[in-house]
PDB file of C-alpha atoms in Angstrom:
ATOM      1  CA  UNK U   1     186.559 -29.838  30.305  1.00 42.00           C
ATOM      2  CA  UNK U   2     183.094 -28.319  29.790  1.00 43.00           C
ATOM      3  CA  UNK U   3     181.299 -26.598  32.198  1.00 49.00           C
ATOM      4  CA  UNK U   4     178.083 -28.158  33.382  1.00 48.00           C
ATOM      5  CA  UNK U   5     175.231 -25.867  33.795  1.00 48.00           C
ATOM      6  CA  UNK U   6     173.919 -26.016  37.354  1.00 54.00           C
ATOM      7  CA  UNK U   7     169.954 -25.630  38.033  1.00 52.00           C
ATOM      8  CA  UNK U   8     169.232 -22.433  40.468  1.00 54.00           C
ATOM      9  CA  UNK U   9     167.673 -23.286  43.742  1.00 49.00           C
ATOM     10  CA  UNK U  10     164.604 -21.981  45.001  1.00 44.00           C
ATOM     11  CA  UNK U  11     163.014 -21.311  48.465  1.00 40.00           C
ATOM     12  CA  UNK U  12     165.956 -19.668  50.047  1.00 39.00           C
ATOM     13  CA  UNK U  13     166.308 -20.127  54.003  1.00 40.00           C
ATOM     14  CA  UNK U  14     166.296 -17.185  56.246  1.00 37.00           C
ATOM     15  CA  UNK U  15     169.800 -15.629  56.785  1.00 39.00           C
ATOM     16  CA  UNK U  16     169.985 -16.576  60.703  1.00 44.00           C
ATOM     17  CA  UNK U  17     169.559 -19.707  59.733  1.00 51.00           C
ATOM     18  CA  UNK U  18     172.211 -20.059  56.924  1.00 63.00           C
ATOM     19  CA  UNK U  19     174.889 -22.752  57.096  1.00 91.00           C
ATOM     20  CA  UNK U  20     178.443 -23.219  56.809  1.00 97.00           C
ATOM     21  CA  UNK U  21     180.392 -25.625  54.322  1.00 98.00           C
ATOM     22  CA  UNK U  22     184.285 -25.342  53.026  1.00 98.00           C
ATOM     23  CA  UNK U  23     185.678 -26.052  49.687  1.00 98.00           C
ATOM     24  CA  UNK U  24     189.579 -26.577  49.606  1.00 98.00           C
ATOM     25  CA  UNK U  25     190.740 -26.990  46.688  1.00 97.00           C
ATOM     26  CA  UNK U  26     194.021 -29.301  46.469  1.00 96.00           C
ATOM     27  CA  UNK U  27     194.036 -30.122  42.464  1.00 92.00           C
ATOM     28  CA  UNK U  28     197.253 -28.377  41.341  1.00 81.00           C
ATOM     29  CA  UNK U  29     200.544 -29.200  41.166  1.00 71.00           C
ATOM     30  CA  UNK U  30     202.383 -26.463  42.994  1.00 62.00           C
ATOM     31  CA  UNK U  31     205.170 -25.837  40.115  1.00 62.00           C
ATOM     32  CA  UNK U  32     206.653 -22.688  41.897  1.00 65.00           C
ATOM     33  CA  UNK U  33     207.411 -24.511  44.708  1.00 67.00           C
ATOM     34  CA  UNK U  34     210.185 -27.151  42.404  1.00 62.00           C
ATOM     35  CA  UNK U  35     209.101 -30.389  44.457  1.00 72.00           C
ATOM     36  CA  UNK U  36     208.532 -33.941  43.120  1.00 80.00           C
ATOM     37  CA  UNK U  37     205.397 -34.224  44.902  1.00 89.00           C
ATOM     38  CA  UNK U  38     201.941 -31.758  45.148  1.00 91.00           C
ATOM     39  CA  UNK U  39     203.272 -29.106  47.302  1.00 93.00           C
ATOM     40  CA  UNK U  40     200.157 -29.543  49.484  1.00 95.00           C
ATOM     41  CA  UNK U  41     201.905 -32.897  50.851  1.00 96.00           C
ATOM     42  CA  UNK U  42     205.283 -32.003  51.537  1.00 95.00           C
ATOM     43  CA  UNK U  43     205.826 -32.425  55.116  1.00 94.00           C
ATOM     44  CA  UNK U  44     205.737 -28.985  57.786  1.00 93.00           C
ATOM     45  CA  UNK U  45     207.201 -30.654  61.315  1.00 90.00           C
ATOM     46  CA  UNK U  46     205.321 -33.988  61.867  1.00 91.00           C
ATOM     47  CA  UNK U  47     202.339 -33.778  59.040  1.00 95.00           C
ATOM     48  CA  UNK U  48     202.068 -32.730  55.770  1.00 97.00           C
ATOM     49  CA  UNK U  49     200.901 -29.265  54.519  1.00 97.00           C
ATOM     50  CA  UNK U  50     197.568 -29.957  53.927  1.00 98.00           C
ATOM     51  CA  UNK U  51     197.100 -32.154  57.258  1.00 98.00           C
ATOM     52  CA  UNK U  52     197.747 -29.061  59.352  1.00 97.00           C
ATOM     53  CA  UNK U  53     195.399 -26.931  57.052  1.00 98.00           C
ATOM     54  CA  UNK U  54     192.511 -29.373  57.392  1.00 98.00           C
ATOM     55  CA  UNK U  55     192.888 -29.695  61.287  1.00 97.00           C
ATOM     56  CA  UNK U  56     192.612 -26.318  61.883  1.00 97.00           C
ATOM     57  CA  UNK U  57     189.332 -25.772  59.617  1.00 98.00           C
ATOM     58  CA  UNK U  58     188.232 -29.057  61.586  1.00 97.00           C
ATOM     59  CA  UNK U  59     188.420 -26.802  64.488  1.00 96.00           C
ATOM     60  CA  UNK U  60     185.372 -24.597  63.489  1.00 96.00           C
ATOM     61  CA  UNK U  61     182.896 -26.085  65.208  1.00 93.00           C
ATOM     62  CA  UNK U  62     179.794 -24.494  63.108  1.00 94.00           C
ATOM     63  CA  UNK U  63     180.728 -26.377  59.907  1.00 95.00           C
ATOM     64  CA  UNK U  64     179.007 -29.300  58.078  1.00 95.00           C
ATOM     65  CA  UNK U  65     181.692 -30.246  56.807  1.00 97.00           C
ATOM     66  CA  UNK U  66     184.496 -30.464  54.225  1.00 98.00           C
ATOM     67  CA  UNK U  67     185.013 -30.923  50.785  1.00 98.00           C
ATOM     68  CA  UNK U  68     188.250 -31.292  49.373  1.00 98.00           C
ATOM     69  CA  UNK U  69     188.873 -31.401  45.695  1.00 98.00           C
ATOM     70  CA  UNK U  70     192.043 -33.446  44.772  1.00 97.00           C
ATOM     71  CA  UNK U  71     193.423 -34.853  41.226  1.00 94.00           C
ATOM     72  CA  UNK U  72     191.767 -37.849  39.696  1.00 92.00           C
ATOM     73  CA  UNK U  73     195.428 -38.946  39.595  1.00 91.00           C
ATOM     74  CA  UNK U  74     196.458 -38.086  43.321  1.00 94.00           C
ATOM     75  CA  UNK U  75     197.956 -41.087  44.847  1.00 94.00           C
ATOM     76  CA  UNK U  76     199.272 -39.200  48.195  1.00 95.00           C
ATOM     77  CA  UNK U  77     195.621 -38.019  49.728  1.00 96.00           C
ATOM     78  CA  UNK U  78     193.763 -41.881  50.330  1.00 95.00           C
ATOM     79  CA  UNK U  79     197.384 -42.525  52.138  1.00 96.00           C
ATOM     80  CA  UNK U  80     196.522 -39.631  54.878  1.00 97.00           C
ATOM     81  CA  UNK U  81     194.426 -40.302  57.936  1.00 97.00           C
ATOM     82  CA  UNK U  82     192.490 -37.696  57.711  1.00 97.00           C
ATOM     83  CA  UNK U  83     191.509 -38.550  54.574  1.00 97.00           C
ATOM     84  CA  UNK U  84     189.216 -40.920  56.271  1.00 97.00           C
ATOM     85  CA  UNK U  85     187.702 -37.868  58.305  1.00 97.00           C
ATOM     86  CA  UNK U  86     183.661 -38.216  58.367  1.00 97.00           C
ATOM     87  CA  UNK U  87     183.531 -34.714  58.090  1.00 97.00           C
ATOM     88  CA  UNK U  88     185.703 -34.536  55.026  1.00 98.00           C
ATOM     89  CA  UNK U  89     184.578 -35.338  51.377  1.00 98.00           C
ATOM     90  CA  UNK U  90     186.340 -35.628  48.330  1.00 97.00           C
ATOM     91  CA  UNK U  91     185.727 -35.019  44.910  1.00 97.00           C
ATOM     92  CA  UNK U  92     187.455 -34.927  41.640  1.00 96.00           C
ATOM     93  CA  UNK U  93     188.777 -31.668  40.590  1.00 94.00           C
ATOM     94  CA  UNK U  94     190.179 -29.943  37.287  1.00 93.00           C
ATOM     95  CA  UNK U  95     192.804 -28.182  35.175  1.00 91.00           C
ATOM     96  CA  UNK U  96     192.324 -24.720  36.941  1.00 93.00           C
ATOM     97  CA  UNK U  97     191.391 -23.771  40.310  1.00 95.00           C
ATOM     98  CA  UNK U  98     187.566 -22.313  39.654  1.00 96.00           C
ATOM     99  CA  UNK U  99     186.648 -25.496  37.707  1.00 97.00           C
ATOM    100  CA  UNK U 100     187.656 -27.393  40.696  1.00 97.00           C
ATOM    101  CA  UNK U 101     186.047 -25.180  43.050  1.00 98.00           C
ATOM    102  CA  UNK U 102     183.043 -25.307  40.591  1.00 97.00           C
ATOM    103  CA  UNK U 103     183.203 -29.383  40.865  1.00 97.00           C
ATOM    104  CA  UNK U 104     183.168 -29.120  44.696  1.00 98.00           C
ATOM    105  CA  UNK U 105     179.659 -26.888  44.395  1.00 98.00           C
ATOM    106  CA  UNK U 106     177.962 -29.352  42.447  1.00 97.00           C
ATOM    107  CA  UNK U 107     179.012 -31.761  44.947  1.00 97.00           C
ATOM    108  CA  UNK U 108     177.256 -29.910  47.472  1.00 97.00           C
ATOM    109  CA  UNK U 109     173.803 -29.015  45.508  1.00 95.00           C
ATOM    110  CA  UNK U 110     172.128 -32.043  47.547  1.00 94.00           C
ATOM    111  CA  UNK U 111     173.456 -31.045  51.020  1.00 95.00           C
ATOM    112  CA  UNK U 112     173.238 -27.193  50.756  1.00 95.00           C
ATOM    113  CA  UNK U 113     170.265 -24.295  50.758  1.00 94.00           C
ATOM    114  CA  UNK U 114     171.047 -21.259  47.938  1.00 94.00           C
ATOM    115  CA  UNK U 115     171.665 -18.899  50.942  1.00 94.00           C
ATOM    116  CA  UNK U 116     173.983 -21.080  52.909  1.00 96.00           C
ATOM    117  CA  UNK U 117     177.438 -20.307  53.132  1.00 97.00           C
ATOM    118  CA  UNK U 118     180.556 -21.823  51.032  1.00 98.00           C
ATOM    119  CA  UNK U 119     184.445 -20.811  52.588  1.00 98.00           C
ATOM    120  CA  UNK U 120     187.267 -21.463  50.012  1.00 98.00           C
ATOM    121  CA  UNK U 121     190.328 -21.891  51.576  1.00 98.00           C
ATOM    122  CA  UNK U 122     193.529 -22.467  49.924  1.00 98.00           C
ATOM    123  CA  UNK U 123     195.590 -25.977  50.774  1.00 97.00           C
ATOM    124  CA  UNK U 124     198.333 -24.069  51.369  1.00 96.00           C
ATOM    125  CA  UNK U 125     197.301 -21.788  53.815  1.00 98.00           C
ATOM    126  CA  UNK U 126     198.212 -24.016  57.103  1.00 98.00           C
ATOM    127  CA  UNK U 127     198.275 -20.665  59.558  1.00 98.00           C
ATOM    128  CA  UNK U 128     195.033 -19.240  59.270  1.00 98.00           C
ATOM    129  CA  UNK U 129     193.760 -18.650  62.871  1.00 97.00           C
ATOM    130  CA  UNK U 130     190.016 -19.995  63.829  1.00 96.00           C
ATOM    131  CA  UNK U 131     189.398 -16.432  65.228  1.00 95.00           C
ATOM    132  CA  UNK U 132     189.916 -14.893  62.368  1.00 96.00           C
ATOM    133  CA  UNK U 133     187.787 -16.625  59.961  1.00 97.00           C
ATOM    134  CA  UNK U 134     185.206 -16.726  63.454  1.00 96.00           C
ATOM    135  CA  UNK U 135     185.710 -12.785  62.645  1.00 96.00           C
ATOM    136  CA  UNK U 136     185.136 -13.018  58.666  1.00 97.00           C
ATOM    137  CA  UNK U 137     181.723 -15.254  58.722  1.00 97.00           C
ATOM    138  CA  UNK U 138     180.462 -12.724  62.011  1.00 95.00           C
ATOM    139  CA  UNK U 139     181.281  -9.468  60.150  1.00 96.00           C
ATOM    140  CA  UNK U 140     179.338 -10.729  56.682  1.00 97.00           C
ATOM    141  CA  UNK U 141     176.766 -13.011  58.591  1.00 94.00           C
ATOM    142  CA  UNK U 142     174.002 -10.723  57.740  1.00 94.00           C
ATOM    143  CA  UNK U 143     175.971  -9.327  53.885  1.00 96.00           C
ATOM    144  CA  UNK U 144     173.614 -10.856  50.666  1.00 96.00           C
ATOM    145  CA  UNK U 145     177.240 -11.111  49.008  1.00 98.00           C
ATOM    146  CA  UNK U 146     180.131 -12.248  50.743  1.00 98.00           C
ATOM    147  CA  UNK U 147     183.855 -11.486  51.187  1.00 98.00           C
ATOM    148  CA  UNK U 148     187.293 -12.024  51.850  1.00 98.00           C
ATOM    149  CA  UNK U 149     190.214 -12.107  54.248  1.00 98.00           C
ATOM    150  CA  UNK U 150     192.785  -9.544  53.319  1.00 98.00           C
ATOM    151  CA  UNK U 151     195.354  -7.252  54.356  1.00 97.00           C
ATOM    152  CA  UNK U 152     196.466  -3.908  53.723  1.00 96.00           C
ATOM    153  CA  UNK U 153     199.793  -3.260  51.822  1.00 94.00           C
ATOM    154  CA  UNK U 154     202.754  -2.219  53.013  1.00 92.00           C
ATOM    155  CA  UNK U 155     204.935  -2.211  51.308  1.00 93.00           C
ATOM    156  CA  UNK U 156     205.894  -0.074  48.685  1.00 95.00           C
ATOM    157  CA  UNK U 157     204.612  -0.891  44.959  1.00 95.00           C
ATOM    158  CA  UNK U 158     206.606  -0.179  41.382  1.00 96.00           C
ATOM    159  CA  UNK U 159     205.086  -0.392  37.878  1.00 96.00           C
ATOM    160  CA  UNK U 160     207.811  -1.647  35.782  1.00 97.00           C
ATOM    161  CA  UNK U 161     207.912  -2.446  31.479  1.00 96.00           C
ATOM    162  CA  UNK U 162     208.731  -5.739  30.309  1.00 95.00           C
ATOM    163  CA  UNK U 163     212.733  -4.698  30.678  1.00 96.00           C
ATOM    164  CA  UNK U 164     212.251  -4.300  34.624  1.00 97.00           C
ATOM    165  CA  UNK U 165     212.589  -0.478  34.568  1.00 98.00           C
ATOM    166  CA  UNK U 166     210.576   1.349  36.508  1.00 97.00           C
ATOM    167  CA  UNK U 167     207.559   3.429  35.115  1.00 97.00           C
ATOM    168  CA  UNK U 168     205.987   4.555  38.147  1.00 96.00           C
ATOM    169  CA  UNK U 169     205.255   3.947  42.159  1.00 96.00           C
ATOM    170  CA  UNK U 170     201.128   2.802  42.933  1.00 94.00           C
ATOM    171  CA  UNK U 171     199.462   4.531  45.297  1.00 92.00           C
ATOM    172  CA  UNK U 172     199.036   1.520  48.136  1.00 92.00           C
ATOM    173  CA  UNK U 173     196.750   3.056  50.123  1.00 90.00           C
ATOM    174  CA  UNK U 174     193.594   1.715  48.686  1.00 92.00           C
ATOM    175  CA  UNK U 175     195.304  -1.479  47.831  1.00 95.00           C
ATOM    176  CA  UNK U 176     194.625  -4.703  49.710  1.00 97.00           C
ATOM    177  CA  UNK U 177     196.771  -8.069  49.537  1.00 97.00           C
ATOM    178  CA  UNK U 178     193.445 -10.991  49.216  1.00 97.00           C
ATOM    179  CA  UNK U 179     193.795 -14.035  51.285  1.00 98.00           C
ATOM    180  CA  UNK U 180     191.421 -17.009  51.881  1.00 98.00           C
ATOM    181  CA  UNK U 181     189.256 -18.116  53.041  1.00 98.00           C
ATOM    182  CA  UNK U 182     187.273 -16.498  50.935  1.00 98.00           C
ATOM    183  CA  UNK U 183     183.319 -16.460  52.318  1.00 98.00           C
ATOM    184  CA  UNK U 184     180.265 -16.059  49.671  1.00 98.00           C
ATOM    185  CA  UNK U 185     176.770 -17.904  49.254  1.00 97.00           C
ATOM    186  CA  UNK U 186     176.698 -20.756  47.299  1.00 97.00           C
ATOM    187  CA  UNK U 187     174.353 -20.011  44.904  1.00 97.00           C
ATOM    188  CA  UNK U 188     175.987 -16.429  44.089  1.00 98.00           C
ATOM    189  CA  UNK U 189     179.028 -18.909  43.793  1.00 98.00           C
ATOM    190  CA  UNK U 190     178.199 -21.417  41.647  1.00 98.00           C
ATOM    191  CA  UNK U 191     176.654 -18.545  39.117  1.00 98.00           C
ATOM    192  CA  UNK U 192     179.462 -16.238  39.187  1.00 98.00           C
ATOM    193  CA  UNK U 193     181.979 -19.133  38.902  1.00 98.00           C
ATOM    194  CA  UNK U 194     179.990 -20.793  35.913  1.00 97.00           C
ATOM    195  CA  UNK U 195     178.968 -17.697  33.859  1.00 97.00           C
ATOM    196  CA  UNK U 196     182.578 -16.204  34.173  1.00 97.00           C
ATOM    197  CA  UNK U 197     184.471 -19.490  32.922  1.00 97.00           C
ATOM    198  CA  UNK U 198     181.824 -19.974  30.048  1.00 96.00           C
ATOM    199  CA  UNK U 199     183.094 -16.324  28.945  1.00 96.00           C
ATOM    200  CA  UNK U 200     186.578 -16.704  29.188  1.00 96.00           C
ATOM    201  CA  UNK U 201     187.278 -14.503  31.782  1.00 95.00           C
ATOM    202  CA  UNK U 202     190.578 -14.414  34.126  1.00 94.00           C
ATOM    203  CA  UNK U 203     189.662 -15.711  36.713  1.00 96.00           C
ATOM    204  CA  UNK U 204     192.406 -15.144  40.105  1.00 95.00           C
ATOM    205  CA  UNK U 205     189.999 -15.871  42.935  1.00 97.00           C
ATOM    206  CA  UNK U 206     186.032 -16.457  44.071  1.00 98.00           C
ATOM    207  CA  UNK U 207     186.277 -12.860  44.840  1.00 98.00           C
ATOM    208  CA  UNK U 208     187.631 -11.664  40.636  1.00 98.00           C
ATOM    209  CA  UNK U 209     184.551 -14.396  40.008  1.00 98.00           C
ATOM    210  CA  UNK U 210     181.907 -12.734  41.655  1.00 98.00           C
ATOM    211  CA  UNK U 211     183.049  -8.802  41.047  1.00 98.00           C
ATOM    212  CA  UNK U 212     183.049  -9.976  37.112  1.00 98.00           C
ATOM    213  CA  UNK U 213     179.836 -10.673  37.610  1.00 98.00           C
ATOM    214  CA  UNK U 214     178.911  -7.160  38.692  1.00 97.00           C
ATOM    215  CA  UNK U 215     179.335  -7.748  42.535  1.00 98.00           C
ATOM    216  CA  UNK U 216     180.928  -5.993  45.466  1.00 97.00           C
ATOM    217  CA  UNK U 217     182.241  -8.263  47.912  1.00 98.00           C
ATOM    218  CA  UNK U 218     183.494  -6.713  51.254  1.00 98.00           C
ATOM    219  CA  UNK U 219     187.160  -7.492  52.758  1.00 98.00           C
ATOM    220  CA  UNK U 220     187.578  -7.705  56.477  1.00 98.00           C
ATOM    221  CA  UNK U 221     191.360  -7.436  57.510  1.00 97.00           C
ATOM    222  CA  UNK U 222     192.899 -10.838  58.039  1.00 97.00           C
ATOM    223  CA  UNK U 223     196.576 -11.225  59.316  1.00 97.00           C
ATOM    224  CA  UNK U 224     199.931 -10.971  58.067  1.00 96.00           C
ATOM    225  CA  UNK U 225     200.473 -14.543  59.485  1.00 97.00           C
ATOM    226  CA  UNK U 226     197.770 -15.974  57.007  1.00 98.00           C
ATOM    227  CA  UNK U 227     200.898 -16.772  54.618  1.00 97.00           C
ATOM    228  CA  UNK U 228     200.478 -19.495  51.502  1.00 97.00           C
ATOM    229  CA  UNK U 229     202.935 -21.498  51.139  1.00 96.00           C
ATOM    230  CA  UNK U 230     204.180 -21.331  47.371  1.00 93.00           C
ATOM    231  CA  UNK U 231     208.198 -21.754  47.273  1.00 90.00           C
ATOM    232  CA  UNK U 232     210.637 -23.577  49.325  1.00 89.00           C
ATOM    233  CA  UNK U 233     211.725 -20.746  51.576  1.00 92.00           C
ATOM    234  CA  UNK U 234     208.107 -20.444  52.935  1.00 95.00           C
ATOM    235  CA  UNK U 235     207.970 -23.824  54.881  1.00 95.00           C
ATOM    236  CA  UNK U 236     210.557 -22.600  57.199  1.00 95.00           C
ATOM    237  CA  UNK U 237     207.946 -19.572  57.674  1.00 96.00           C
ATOM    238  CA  UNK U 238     205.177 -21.534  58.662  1.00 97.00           C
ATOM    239  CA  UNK U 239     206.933 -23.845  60.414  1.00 96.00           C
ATOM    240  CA  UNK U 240     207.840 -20.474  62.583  1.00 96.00           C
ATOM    241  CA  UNK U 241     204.593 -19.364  62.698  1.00 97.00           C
ATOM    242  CA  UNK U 242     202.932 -22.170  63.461  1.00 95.00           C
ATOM    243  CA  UNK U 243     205.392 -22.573  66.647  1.00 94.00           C
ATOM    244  CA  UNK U 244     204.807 -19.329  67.794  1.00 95.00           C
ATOM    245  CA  UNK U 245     200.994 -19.851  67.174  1.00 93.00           C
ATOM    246  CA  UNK U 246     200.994 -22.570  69.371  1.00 91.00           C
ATOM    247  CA  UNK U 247     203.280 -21.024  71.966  1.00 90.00           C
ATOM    248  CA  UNK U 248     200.454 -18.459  72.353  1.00 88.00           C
ATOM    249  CA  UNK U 249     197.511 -20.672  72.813  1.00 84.00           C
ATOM    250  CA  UNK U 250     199.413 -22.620  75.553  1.00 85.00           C
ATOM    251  CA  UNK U 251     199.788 -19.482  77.658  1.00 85.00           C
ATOM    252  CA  UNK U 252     196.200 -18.265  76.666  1.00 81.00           C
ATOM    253  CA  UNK U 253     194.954 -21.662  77.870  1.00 77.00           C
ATOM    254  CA  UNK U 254     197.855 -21.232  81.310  1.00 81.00           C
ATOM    255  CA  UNK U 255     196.152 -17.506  82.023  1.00 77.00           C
ATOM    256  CA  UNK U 256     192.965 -18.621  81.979  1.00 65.00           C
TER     257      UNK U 256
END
């Protein structure tokens, strides 16, 4: 799929002013996780994956709104409710994650100003807490840049060769495990994003995108509980956390 060139925008709005919008893109197929269907819509408890996602980022109350990229072939998403969200848009998406994060920018370039602010959140990231993305857009309110959610690793790290033996143990101390969402203006975006996929370049996250591109994007510590769902055993995980999650606000909302 080629990569359409995107015009810059001028007349940037003052940073206090900035604005909040949230890409989620839903395009792939979730092969690691063995299902029949998009991993996004198998079902945690009462809803599907990406139902519980969405209704917590609905919770932010400072966002425009939501776009959600989805397959042109995705039969599952029009069937949802909260499909029908006015908040929540939907666009096309494409064979890799940045092109469909890309497709979800253009979609914005009518709605958005170059300094306002575009969150990409994975779909399968149901357990991401409002406070702690509350934390991520206050700590880099004021950053030209961006960043990401992240946490530190803990666990010990081995180098192995391509027969599994071990050639060394990494240093983990500077080493940080990236989660979403990931927070960075949408003009930095959309240039990072295109410039790195016309070269070629691997391309993991928004974050690999925009440090490519000669960037330094800050990480503010997120929480262990921010797990993505990617194989079977993990819905019983979230289905855990999200219990527990909710046990917590009910005696927050008791105490008070």
């Amino acid at each position: 799929m080629p990569i359409k060139a995107m015009p810059t925008k001028s007349q940037p709005q003052p940073l206090s002013n900035a604005h909040y919008w949230i890409i989620v893109p839903a395009a792939g197929v979730g092969s690691r996780m063995g299902s029949e269907i998009p991993k996004q819509y198998l079902t945690l408890g009462a809803k599907t994956i990406i139902e519980h996602t969405l209704e917590r980022l609905l919770g932010l109350s400072f966002v425009a709104g939501i776009v959600i990229v989805i397959s042109e072939n995705d039969t599952h998403w029009p069937e949802l409710p909260i499909s029908k969200h006015p908040l929540i848009y939907s666009v096309a998406g494409g064979a890799e994650r940045a092109i469909s994060v890309l497709n979800g920018l253009h979609y914005l370039y009518e709605k958005i100003q170059p300094q306002d602010w575009v969150l990409v959140h994975d779909a399968a990231r149901p357990c991401v807490t409002l406070a702690n993305i509350e934390t991520l857009c206050a700590t880099l309110s004021d950053d030209a840049v961006g960043g990401i959610l992240a946490t530190l690793v803990s666990d010990t790290l081995k180098q192995v060769d391509a027969k599994n033996t071990i050639l060394k143990t990494i240093d983990r101390r500077s080493l940080w495990q990236a989660q979403t969402p990931q927070l960075f203006r949408y003009q930095l975006l959309c240039d990072c994003l295109s410039q790195t996929l016309v070269r070629g370049e691997n391309i993991t996250d928004e974050a690999s995108a925009v440090e490519l591109c000669g960037y330094a994007p800050k990480v503010v510590e997120g929480r262990s509980d921010n797990i993505k769902i990617t194989r079977a055993d993990d819905l019983l995980l979230a289905a855990f956390i999200l219990q527990q999650q909710e046990k917590t606000l009910q005696l927050q909302e008791t105490n008070i």
